[in-house]
């Protein structure tokens, strides 16, 4: 190739010598032409046409190469090869589809998280076929609430990111969490304006959004107050929901989850709710329960005891009575009646609630039975803490603190995620009020073990509350 010239385009076209001066060359000034100036930047010359033509001619001039080409063409062609070539030509070209990372993470979330949080035996007591988590794929993909979709994606990213030790996925979850909060806030503000006109209704999607945001806080806590506000907001929305939103028992499951979490919020935050939840209205009007599930009745008593516990923030074992005799007698009788009903129901079915295996370890009928037993022990511990003198009059040889630790051990072995959320309340009481140092240490060790897993948020909230309460009780 000839060396590059700096001549202007006019001189180069006329094939005359150019002095390449600025702003106009001398030859353009003499001839009265408008000089574009010397060429600056890369100069690209297209020689492909000449190169291909030259190469083609060279091949044709070579008689040996021409002979080889003719011999190849004269050979017989395999018919099978022709048929295969025709099929390839008839087949439309298909481009590889790139799978979205968001879809992959969400699918992994559904595949692992839902089974991780579904405890066997739960639907028998709650009279539902599926948990509310199993309805999430349909609720989040029907296009009616973008905030729920974002909240689900945020929770899925954090859960899968922690499981895979992928920091980038976790950070993406935090970003989506911020977007979900913004979208949920806009949705609630718009609903408040429409409610004044009587044109709005709280939907199951809005309640599910608040609960998904609370689950995010349990996975990776931002602040303890954020978790508390999400749970309380979901409870108040559920209170304002009509029966038309039940959606095959989804609201029942949402309410059950909310009530177990509100007990934990009561105890760890040491703050009463701004307004008491209208449980009876929700159960009878919204959920239309004719007969309350046994666990819901038990949680009602635990919530009432937890409310008394919070009002007496300086609770110390054996100091004074925090509850009057009439209230104590009523609650104690109701809890023991529920336990008797629970045992009789299992006996009628020919089932045992718990037993010891060959290694001496306590085994339960199923995961939900272990949770129920733990909450019965929780109620009895609260009786001892709030009314030590009254509790001493009832002969009870069961070590309820150890009973809760056995339930936690059983559930952790089963890898049931609901143990991390629902067992937090019983373990919190063991860590604070067990008379044995070994049991208190074991309860704290369980929270420390959870801190390194997917449910780190709940353990952070519990450990901070335990540290604060221990300092106040000393």
Short mmCIF file of C-alpha atoms in Angstrom, two decimals:
data_model
loop_
_atom_site.label_atom_id
_atom_site.label_comp_id
_atom_site.label_asym_id
_atom_site.label_seq_id
_atom_site.Cartn_x
_atom_site.Cartn_y
_atom_site.Cartn_z
CA UNK A 1 0.00 0.00 0.00
CA UNK A 2 1.22 3.51 -0.84
CA UNK A 3 2.26 5.70 2.09
CA UNK A 4 -0.46 7.88 3.52
CA UNK A 5 -0.68 11.44 2.15
CA UNK A 6 -1.69 14.57 4.07
CA UNK A 7 -3.02 16.29 0.96
CA UNK A 8 -6.46 17.84 1.09
CA UNK A 9 -9.33 16.06 -0.64
CA UNK A 10 -9.43 18.57 -3.56
CA UNK A 11 -5.72 18.23 -4.38
CA UNK A 12 -5.83 14.50 -3.96
CA UNK A 13 -8.76 14.24 -6.36
CA UNK A 14 -7.04 16.45 -8.96
CA UNK A 15 -3.78 14.53 -8.38
CA UNK A 16 -1.72 17.66 -7.77
CA UNK A 17 0.83 18.36 -5.09
CA UNK A 18 -0.59 19.89 -1.91
CA UNK A 19 1.45 21.80 0.67
CA UNK A 20 -1.10 20.84 3.40
CA UNK A 21 -1.10 24.27 5.01
CA UNK A 22 -3.88 25.58 7.24
CA UNK A 23 -6.51 26.80 6.92
CA UNK A 24 -6.25 26.53 3.09
CA UNK A 25 -3.52 25.04 0.95
CA UNK A 26 -1.68 27.19 -1.60
CA UNK A 27 -2.99 25.29 -4.66
CA UNK A 28 -6.64 25.78 -3.63
CA UNK A 29 -6.01 29.51 -3.12
CA UNK A 30 -4.46 29.81 -6.60
CA UNK A 31 -7.25 27.88 -8.31
CA UNK A 32 -10.04 29.54 -6.30
CA UNK A 33 -11.26 26.26 -4.80
CA UNK A 34 -12.68 25.84 -1.29
CA UNK A 35 -10.06 23.87 0.60
CA UNK A 36 -11.37 21.38 3.20
CA UNK A 37 -7.96 21.25 4.84
CA UNK A 38 -5.60 18.32 5.28
CA UNK A 39 -7.10 14.99 6.25
CA UNK A 40 -6.91 14.38 10.00
CA UNK A 41 -7.61 11.10 11.79
CA UNK A 42 -7.45 7.51 10.55
CA UNK A 43 -7.61 6.94 6.81
CA UNK A 44 -9.42 3.74 5.80
CA UNK A 45 -9.16 2.52 2.21
CA UNK A 46 -11.54 -0.24 1.13
CA UNK A 47 -9.45 -2.75 -0.89
CA UNK A 48 -11.67 -5.79 -0.39
CA UNK A 49 -13.09 -5.73 -3.90
CA UNK A 50 -9.65 -5.67 -5.49
CA UNK A 51 -8.21 -8.23 -3.09
CA UNK A 52 -11.03 -10.74 -3.71
CA UNK A 53 -10.87 -10.22 -7.45
CA UNK A 54 -7.11 -10.68 -7.49
CA UNK A 55 -7.27 -13.82 -5.37
CA UNK A 56 -10.00 -15.27 -7.56
CA UNK A 57 -8.05 -14.69 -10.75
CA UNK A 58 -4.95 -16.25 -9.26
CA UNK A 59 -6.88 -19.42 -8.37
CA UNK A 60 -8.37 -19.70 -11.84
CA UNK A 61 -4.94 -19.36 -13.46
CA UNK A 62 -3.62 -22.30 -11.44
CA UNK A 63 -4.43 -25.41 -13.54
CA UNK A 64 -3.64 -27.82 -10.70
CA UNK A 65 -6.12 -26.20 -8.35
CA UNK A 66 -8.74 -26.15 -11.11
CA UNK A 67 -8.24 -29.87 -11.74
CA UNK A 68 -8.67 -30.70 -8.03
CA UNK A 69 -11.88 -28.66 -7.96
CA UNK A 70 -13.28 -30.44 -11.02
CA UNK A 71 -12.37 -33.87 -9.61
CA UNK A 72 -14.17 -33.07 -6.37
CA UNK A 73 -17.33 -32.02 -8.19
CA UNK A 74 -17.29 -35.13 -10.39
CA UNK A 75 -17.40 -37.49 -7.37
CA UNK A 76 -20.85 -39.01 -6.59
CA UNK A 77 -22.74 -37.20 -3.79
CA UNK A 78 -24.20 -39.20 -0.89
CA UNK A 79 -28.05 -38.94 -1.00
CA UNK A 80 -28.24 -39.02 2.80
CA UNK A 81 -26.02 -35.95 2.95
CA UNK A 82 -28.31 -34.16 0.51
CA UNK A 83 -31.41 -34.98 2.58
CA UNK A 84 -29.68 -33.77 5.76
CA UNK A 85 -28.65 -30.54 4.04
CA UNK A 86 -32.22 -29.95 2.85
CA UNK A 87 -33.54 -30.43 6.39
CA UNK A 88 -31.00 -27.93 7.70
CA UNK A 89 -32.04 -25.38 5.08
CA UNK A 90 -35.74 -25.87 5.85
CA UNK A 91 -35.22 -25.54 9.62
CA UNK A 92 -35.77 -21.94 10.79
CA UNK A 93 -32.86 -20.32 12.55
CA UNK A 94 -33.43 -20.23 16.35
CA UNK A 95 -31.46 -17.84 18.50
CA UNK A 96 -30.48 -18.90 22.02
CA UNK A 97 -32.66 -17.19 24.62
CA UNK A 98 -30.79 -15.64 27.52
CA UNK A 99 -32.48 -16.55 30.80
CA UNK A 100 -33.10 -13.59 33.10
CA UNK A 101 -31.20 -13.73 36.38
CA UNK A 102 -34.25 -12.33 38.17
CA UNK A 103 -36.39 -15.21 36.89
CA UNK A 104 -33.75 -17.74 37.94
CA UNK A 105 -33.48 -16.34 41.44
CA UNK A 106 -37.26 -16.19 41.86
CA UNK A 107 -37.62 -19.79 40.67
CA UNK A 108 -34.96 -20.93 43.14
CA UNK A 109 -36.77 -18.99 45.85
CA UNK A 110 -40.04 -20.78 45.10
CA UNK A 111 -38.34 -24.16 44.92
CA UNK A 112 -36.53 -23.87 48.26
CA UNK A 113 -38.04 -21.16 50.44
CA UNK A 114 -41.65 -22.33 50.25
CA UNK A 115 -40.90 -25.90 51.24
CA UNK A 116 -38.44 -24.54 53.78
CA UNK A 117 -41.21 -22.64 55.55
CA UNK A 118 -44.05 -25.16 55.25
CA UNK A 119 -44.41 -27.24 58.40
CA UNK A 120 -46.25 -30.54 58.23
CA UNK A 121 -49.47 -30.74 60.20
CA UNK A 122 -50.19 -27.03 60.00
CA UNK A 123 -53.11 -27.26 57.59
CA UNK A 124 -54.95 -29.75 59.83
CA UNK A 125 -55.38 -27.23 62.64
CA UNK A 126 -55.90 -24.17 60.44
CA UNK A 127 -58.39 -26.01 58.18
CA UNK A 128 -56.60 -24.88 54.99
CA UNK A 129 -55.10 -26.89 52.17
CA UNK A 130 -52.16 -24.61 51.41
CA UNK A 131 -50.14 -21.94 53.20
CA UNK A 132 -50.18 -18.32 52.02
CA UNK A 133 -46.63 -18.76 50.73
CA UNK A 134 -47.87 -21.26 48.13
CA UNK A 135 -50.16 -18.57 46.70
CA UNK A 136 -47.32 -16.08 46.25
CA UNK A 137 -46.47 -17.09 42.65
CA UNK A 138 -50.02 -16.26 41.59
CA UNK A 139 -50.43 -13.14 43.72
CA UNK A 140 -47.13 -11.61 42.59
CA UNK A 141 -47.56 -12.32 38.88
CA UNK A 142 -51.15 -11.20 38.22
CA UNK A 143 -49.99 -7.62 37.58
CA UNK A 144 -52.24 -5.97 40.16
CA UNK A 145 -49.53 -4.94 42.64
CA UNK A 146 -46.01 -4.07 41.49
CA UNK A 147 -44.87 -3.50 45.08
CA UNK A 148 -45.53 -7.16 45.93
CA UNK A 149 -43.47 -8.27 42.93
CA UNK A 150 -40.56 -6.08 44.04
CA UNK A 151 -40.84 -7.24 47.66
CA UNK A 152 -40.83 -10.87 46.56
CA UNK A 153 -37.80 -10.32 44.31
CA UNK A 154 -35.96 -8.50 47.10
CA UNK A 155 -36.58 -11.32 49.58
CA UNK A 156 -35.69 -13.93 46.96
CA UNK A 157 -32.39 -12.20 46.14
CA UNK A 158 -31.35 -11.93 49.77
CA UNK A 159 -32.32 -15.52 50.56
CA UNK A 160 -30.59 -17.00 47.49
CA UNK A 161 -27.61 -14.67 47.82
CA UNK A 162 -26.98 -15.76 51.40
CA UNK A 163 -27.42 -19.43 50.51
CA UNK A 164 -24.98 -19.11 47.57
CA UNK A 165 -22.62 -16.69 49.40
CA UNK A 166 -23.06 -14.22 46.53
CA UNK A 167 -22.64 -10.65 47.77
CA UNK A 168 -23.74 -9.13 44.46
CA UNK A 169 -27.12 -10.88 44.62
CA UNK A 170 -27.59 -9.75 48.23
CA UNK A 171 -26.81 -6.14 47.26
CA UNK A 172 -29.34 -6.39 44.45
CA UNK A 173 -31.86 -7.54 47.06
CA UNK A 174 -31.21 -4.42 49.12
CA UNK A 175 -31.76 -2.24 46.05
CA UNK A 176 -35.04 -3.99 45.24
CA UNK A 177 -36.08 -3.65 48.87
CA UNK A 178 -35.77 0.13 48.60
CA UNK A 179 -37.84 0.14 45.40
CA UNK A 180 -40.46 -2.08 47.03
CA UNK A 181 -40.76 0.27 50.01
CA UNK A 182 -41.27 3.22 47.67
CA UNK A 183 -43.85 1.41 45.52
CA UNK A 184 -45.72 0.15 48.60
CA UNK A 185 -45.81 3.65 50.07
CA UNK A 186 -47.24 5.06 46.83
CA UNK A 187 -49.84 2.28 46.75
CA UNK A 188 -50.96 2.95 50.33
CA UNK A 189 -51.10 6.73 49.76
CA UNK A 190 -53.26 6.27 46.68
CA UNK A 191 -55.48 3.85 48.60
CA UNK A 192 -55.96 6.38 51.40
CA UNK A 193 -57.17 9.01 48.91
CA UNK A 194 -59.57 6.58 47.25
CA UNK A 195 -60.84 5.35 50.60
CA UNK A 196 -62.15 8.83 51.39
CA UNK A 197 -64.35 8.50 48.30
CA UNK A 198 -65.40 4.97 49.22
CA UNK A 199 -63.72 3.49 46.12
CA UNK A 200 -60.89 1.49 47.68
CA UNK A 201 -60.51 -1.82 49.48
CA UNK A 202 -57.56 -3.43 51.21
CA UNK A 203 -56.45 -6.39 49.12
CA UNK A 204 -54.63 -9.56 50.01
CA UNK A 205 -51.78 -8.32 47.78
CA UNK A 206 -51.19 -5.29 50.01
CA UNK A 207 -51.09 -7.42 53.16
CA UNK A 208 -48.75 -9.91 51.48
CA UNK A 209 -46.44 -7.04 50.50
CA UNK A 210 -46.05 -5.93 54.12
CA UNK A 211 -45.41 -9.50 55.22
CA UNK A 212 -42.82 -10.06 52.49
CA UNK A 213 -41.06 -6.89 53.62
CA UNK A 214 -41.11 -8.20 57.20
CA UNK A 215 -39.61 -11.48 55.98
CA UNK A 216 -36.84 -9.47 54.34
CA UNK A 217 -36.15 -7.87 57.73
CA UNK A 218 -35.98 -11.31 59.32
CA UNK A 219 -33.50 -12.44 56.67
CA UNK A 220 -31.33 -9.32 56.91
CA UNK A 221 -32.51 -6.83 59.53
CA UNK A 222 -32.07 -3.15 58.75
CA UNK A 223 -33.61 -1.94 62.04
CA UNK A 224 -35.75 -3.61 64.70
CA UNK A 225 -38.39 -0.92 64.30
CA UNK A 226 -38.71 -1.63 60.57
CA UNK A 227 -39.68 -5.24 61.23
CA UNK A 228 -42.12 -4.17 63.94
CA UNK A 229 -43.79 -1.58 61.70
CA UNK A 230 -44.19 -4.04 58.81
CA UNK A 231 -45.91 -6.59 61.06
CA UNK A 232 -48.11 -3.99 62.74
CA UNK A 233 -49.06 -2.46 59.37
CA UNK A 234 -50.02 -5.86 57.97
CA UNK A 235 -52.15 -6.53 61.06
CA UNK A 236 -54.04 -3.22 60.74
CA UNK A 237 -54.62 -3.79 57.02
CA UNK A 238 -55.95 -7.26 57.75
CA UNK A 239 -58.32 -5.72 60.26
CA UNK A 240 -59.76 -3.46 57.54
CA UNK A 241 -60.06 -6.22 54.93
CA UNK A 242 -63.41 -7.64 53.90
CA UNK A 243 -64.28 -11.35 53.64
CA UNK A 244 -64.16 -11.17 49.83
CA UNK A 245 -60.35 -11.15 49.95
CA UNK A 246 -59.99 -14.49 51.73
CA UNK A 247 -58.84 -16.27 48.53
CA UNK A 248 -59.14 -19.94 49.54
CA UNK A 249 -57.87 -19.44 53.08
CA UNK A 250 -54.89 -17.21 52.27
CA UNK A 251 -56.03 -14.55 54.74
CA UNK A 252 -56.32 -17.17 57.47
CA UNK A 253 -52.70 -18.10 56.93
CA UNK A 254 -51.64 -14.45 56.85
CA UNK A 255 -53.41 -13.77 60.12
CA UNK A 256 -51.86 -16.84 61.74
CA UNK A 257 -48.37 -15.71 60.70
CA UNK A 258 -49.04 -12.14 61.87
CA UNK A 259 -50.23 -13.22 65.31
CA UNK A 260 -47.17 -15.36 66.02
CA UNK A 261 -44.93 -12.50 64.96
CA UNK A 262 -46.79 -9.92 67.01
CA UNK A 263 -46.04 -11.91 70.16
CA UNK A 264 -42.33 -11.72 69.27
CA UNK A 265 -42.67 -7.98 68.57
CA UNK A 266 -44.37 -7.46 71.95
CA UNK A 267 -41.58 -9.13 73.88
CA UNK A 268 -38.47 -7.92 72.04
CA UNK A 269 -39.45 -4.30 71.45
CA UNK A 270 -40.89 -3.82 74.96
CA UNK A 271 -43.48 -1.55 73.36
CA UNK A 272 -47.22 -2.03 73.38
CA UNK A 273 -49.15 -1.54 70.18
CA UNK A 274 -50.59 1.88 69.50
CA UNK A 275 -53.99 0.24 69.24
CA UNK A 276 -55.06 -3.28 70.16
CA UNK A 277 -55.81 -5.63 67.30
CA UNK A 278 -59.48 -6.52 66.90
CA UNK A 279 -58.94 -10.26 66.86
CA UNK A 280 -62.57 -11.29 67.30
CA UNK A 281 -63.69 -9.07 64.42
CA UNK A 282 -61.04 -10.54 62.12
CA UNK A 283 -61.79 -14.15 63.05
CA UNK A 284 -65.58 -13.90 62.85
CA UNK A 285 -66.26 -11.22 60.21
CA UNK A 286 -63.25 -11.24 57.90
CA UNK A 287 -62.18 -14.88 58.09
CA UNK A 288 -65.67 -16.16 59.01
CA UNK A 289 -64.43 -18.89 61.34
CA UNK A 290 -67.25 -20.77 63.05
CA UNK A 291 -64.87 -22.53 65.39
CA UNK A 292 -61.46 -21.02 66.03
CA UNK A 293 -58.44 -23.26 65.38
CA UNK A 294 -56.85 -24.49 68.59
CA UNK A 295 -53.54 -22.79 67.90
CA UNK A 296 -55.27 -19.44 67.33
CA UNK A 297 -56.98 -19.76 70.70
CA UNK A 298 -53.64 -20.55 72.33
CA UNK A 299 -51.95 -17.58 70.66
CA UNK A 300 -54.73 -15.31 71.96
CA UNK A 301 -53.78 -16.25 75.53
CA UNK A 302 -50.03 -15.93 74.82
CA UNK A 303 -50.61 -12.47 73.30
CA UNK A 304 -52.59 -11.36 76.36
CA UNK A 305 -49.85 -12.59 78.69
CA UNK A 306 -47.20 -10.91 76.53
CA UNK A 307 -49.10 -7.63 76.77
CA UNK A 308 -49.02 -7.85 80.58
CA UNK A 309 -45.31 -8.72 80.38
CA UNK A 310 -44.58 -5.60 78.32
CA UNK A 311 -46.54 -3.29 80.62
CA UNK A 312 -44.35 -4.48 83.50
CA UNK A 313 -41.01 -3.82 81.86
CA UNK A 314 -38.98 -4.50 85.02
CA UNK A 315 -40.17 -8.11 85.37
CA UNK A 316 -37.94 -10.10 87.72
CA UNK A 317 -38.48 -13.65 88.86
CA UNK A 318 -40.04 -14.03 92.29
CA UNK A 319 -40.35 -10.30 92.97
CA UNK A 320 -44.05 -9.53 92.78
CA UNK A 321 -47.35 -10.49 91.20
CA UNK A 322 -47.87 -8.84 87.81
CA UNK A 323 -51.36 -10.25 87.25
CA UNK A 324 -54.39 -10.48 89.52
CA UNK A 325 -55.81 -13.80 90.71
CA UNK A 326 -59.03 -13.60 88.69
CA UNK A 327 -57.26 -13.02 85.40
CA UNK A 328 -54.61 -15.59 86.23
CA UNK A 329 -57.23 -18.24 87.07
CA UNK A 330 -59.16 -17.61 83.86
CA UNK A 331 -56.12 -17.74 81.58
CA UNK A 332 -54.58 -20.71 83.37
CA UNK A 333 -57.80 -22.72 83.13
CA UNK A 334 -58.21 -21.89 79.43
CA UNK A 335 -54.64 -22.92 78.56
CA UNK A 336 -54.89 -26.22 80.45
CA UNK A 337 -58.26 -26.93 78.80
CA UNK A 338 -56.68 -26.36 75.39
CA UNK A 339 -53.83 -28.73 76.23
CA UNK A 340 -56.30 -31.40 77.33
CA UNK A 341 -58.27 -30.93 74.09
CA UNK A 342 -55.04 -31.17 72.08
CA UNK A 343 -54.06 -34.44 73.76
CA UNK A 344 -57.55 -35.94 73.42
CA UNK A 345 -57.74 -35.08 69.70
CA UNK A 346 -54.43 -36.85 69.06
CA UNK A 347 -55.53 -39.85 71.13
CA UNK A 348 -58.77 -40.17 69.16
CA UNK A 349 -56.71 -40.37 65.97
CA UNK A 350 -54.42 -42.97 67.48
CA UNK A 351 -51.43 -40.63 67.42
CA UNK A 352 -48.81 -39.60 69.96
CA UNK A 353 -47.74 -36.01 70.33
CA UNK A 354 -44.19 -36.76 71.49
CA UNK A 355 -41.93 -39.64 72.54
CA UNK A 356 -38.29 -40.57 73.09
CA UNK A 357 -36.31 -42.44 70.45
CA UNK A 358 -33.64 -45.08 71.08
CA UNK A 359 -31.04 -42.35 71.63
CA UNK A 360 -33.12 -40.65 74.30
CA UNK A 361 -33.94 -37.66 72.08
CA UNK A 362 -37.42 -36.20 72.10
CA UNK A 363 -39.35 -36.74 68.85
CA UNK A 364 -42.64 -35.08 67.91
CA UNK A 365 -45.51 -36.13 65.67
CA UNK A 366 -44.62 -33.44 63.11
CA UNK A 367 -43.15 -29.96 62.88
CA UNK A 368 -46.36 -28.15 63.70
CA UNK A 369 -46.84 -30.31 66.80
CA UNK A 370 -43.40 -29.26 68.04
CA UNK A 371 -44.34 -25.59 67.53
CA UNK A 372 -47.63 -26.07 69.36
CA UNK A 373 -45.94 -27.79 72.31
CA UNK A 374 -43.37 -24.97 72.45
CA UNK A 375 -46.12 -22.35 72.67
CA UNK A 376 -47.93 -24.25 75.41
CA UNK A 377 -44.65 -24.17 77.34
CA UNK A 378 -44.34 -20.46 76.52
CA UNK A 379 -47.71 -19.75 78.13
CA UNK A 380 -46.74 -21.70 81.25
CA UNK A 381 -43.42 -19.86 81.54
CA UNK A 382 -45.25 -16.53 81.33
CA UNK A 383 -47.54 -17.70 84.14
CA UNK A 384 -44.48 -18.40 86.31
CA UNK A 385 -42.83 -15.08 85.48
CA UNK A 386 -45.92 -12.89 85.89
CA UNK A 387 -47.42 -14.64 88.92
CA UNK A 388 -44.72 -16.66 90.73
CA UNK A 389 -46.74 -17.17 93.93
CA UNK A 390 -49.88 -18.28 92.11
CA UNK A 391 -47.88 -20.61 89.86
CA UNK A 392 -46.28 -22.26 92.91
CA UNK A 393 -49.72 -23.51 94.00
CA UNK A 394 -50.05 -25.59 90.80
CA UNK A 395 -47.92 -28.73 90.92
CA UNK A 396 -46.11 -28.99 87.58
CA UNK A 397 -43.04 -31.22 87.34
CA UNK A 398 -42.41 -30.47 83.65
CA UNK A 399 -39.31 -28.47 82.79
CA UNK A 400 -40.87 -26.15 80.22
CA UNK A 401 -37.57 -24.42 79.48
CA UNK A 402 -36.01 -27.73 78.47
CA UNK A 403 -39.17 -28.60 76.57
CA UNK A 404 -38.70 -25.53 74.37
CA UNK A 405 -35.04 -26.38 73.76
CA UNK A 406 -36.07 -29.91 72.71
CA UNK A 407 -38.60 -28.45 70.27
CA UNK A 408 -35.95 -26.14 68.80
CA UNK A 409 -33.50 -29.03 68.42
CA UNK A 410 -36.12 -31.15 66.65
CA UNK A 411 -37.14 -28.36 64.26
CA UNK A 412 -33.56 -27.37 63.44
CA UNK A 413 -32.80 -30.97 62.53
CA UNK A 414 -35.76 -30.97 60.14
CA UNK A 415 -34.49 -27.76 58.48
CA UNK A 416 -37.91 -26.08 58.76
CA UNK A 417 -37.58 -22.35 58.28
CA UNK A 418 -40.67 -21.53 60.33
CA UNK A 419 -38.67 -22.66 63.36
CA UNK A 420 -36.44 -19.62 62.98
CA UNK A 421 -39.39 -17.24 63.04
CA UNK A 422 -41.94 -18.89 65.30
CA UNK A 423 -39.52 -20.43 67.78
CA UNK A 424 -37.91 -17.05 68.43
CA UNK A 425 -40.52 -16.12 71.06
CA UNK A 426 -40.18 -19.28 73.19
CA UNK A 427 -36.37 -19.24 72.95
CA UNK A 428 -36.29 -15.57 73.89
CA UNK A 429 -38.06 -16.37 77.18
CA UNK A 430 -35.70 -19.28 77.87
CA UNK A 431 -32.66 -17.05 77.33
CA UNK A 432 -34.04 -14.49 79.79
CA UNK A 433 -35.88 -16.40 82.51
CA UNK A 434 -34.56 -19.95 82.77
CA UNK A 435 -33.23 -20.58 86.30
CA UNK A 436 -30.40 -22.69 84.87
CA UNK A 437 -27.40 -21.00 83.29
CA UNK A 438 -26.87 -23.94 80.93
CA UNK A 439 -30.35 -23.55 79.43
CA UNK A 440 -29.96 -19.79 79.00
CA UNK A 441 -26.64 -20.36 77.25
CA UNK A 442 -28.15 -22.99 74.93
CA UNK A 443 -30.96 -20.64 73.92
CA UNK A 444 -28.44 -17.91 73.08
CA UNK A 445 -26.31 -20.44 71.19
CA UNK A 446 -29.31 -21.27 69.00
CA UNK A 447 -29.69 -17.60 68.11
CA UNK A 448 -25.94 -17.35 67.43
CA UNK A 449 -26.16 -20.36 65.12
CA UNK A 450 -29.05 -18.78 63.24
CA UNK A 451 -27.04 -15.58 62.89
CA UNK A 452 -24.69 -17.31 60.45
CA UNK A 453 -27.55 -18.64 58.30
CA UNK A 454 -30.31 -17.28 56.11
CA UNK A 455 -32.45 -16.07 59.03
CA UNK A 456 -29.83 -13.78 60.52
CA UNK A 457 -32.25 -10.89 60.97
CA UNK A 458 -34.44 -12.56 63.58
CA UNK A 459 -31.41 -13.62 65.63
CA UNK A 460 -29.99 -10.08 65.56
CA UNK A 461 -33.28 -8.67 66.85
CA UNK A 462 -33.51 -11.32 69.58
CA UNK A 463 -29.88 -11.05 70.73
CA UNK A 464 -30.05 -7.25 70.93
CA UNK A 465 -33.24 -7.47 72.99
CA UNK A 466 -31.73 -10.15 75.26
CA UNK A 467 -28.61 -8.06 75.89
CA UNK A 468 -30.70 -5.01 76.71
CA UNK A 469 -33.08 -6.90 79.02
CA UNK A 470 -30.30 -8.70 80.88
CA UNK A 471 -28.70 -5.34 81.63
CA UNK A 472 -32.00 -3.97 82.94
CA UNK A 473 -32.70 -7.03 85.11
CA UNK A 474 -29.29 -7.03 86.83
#
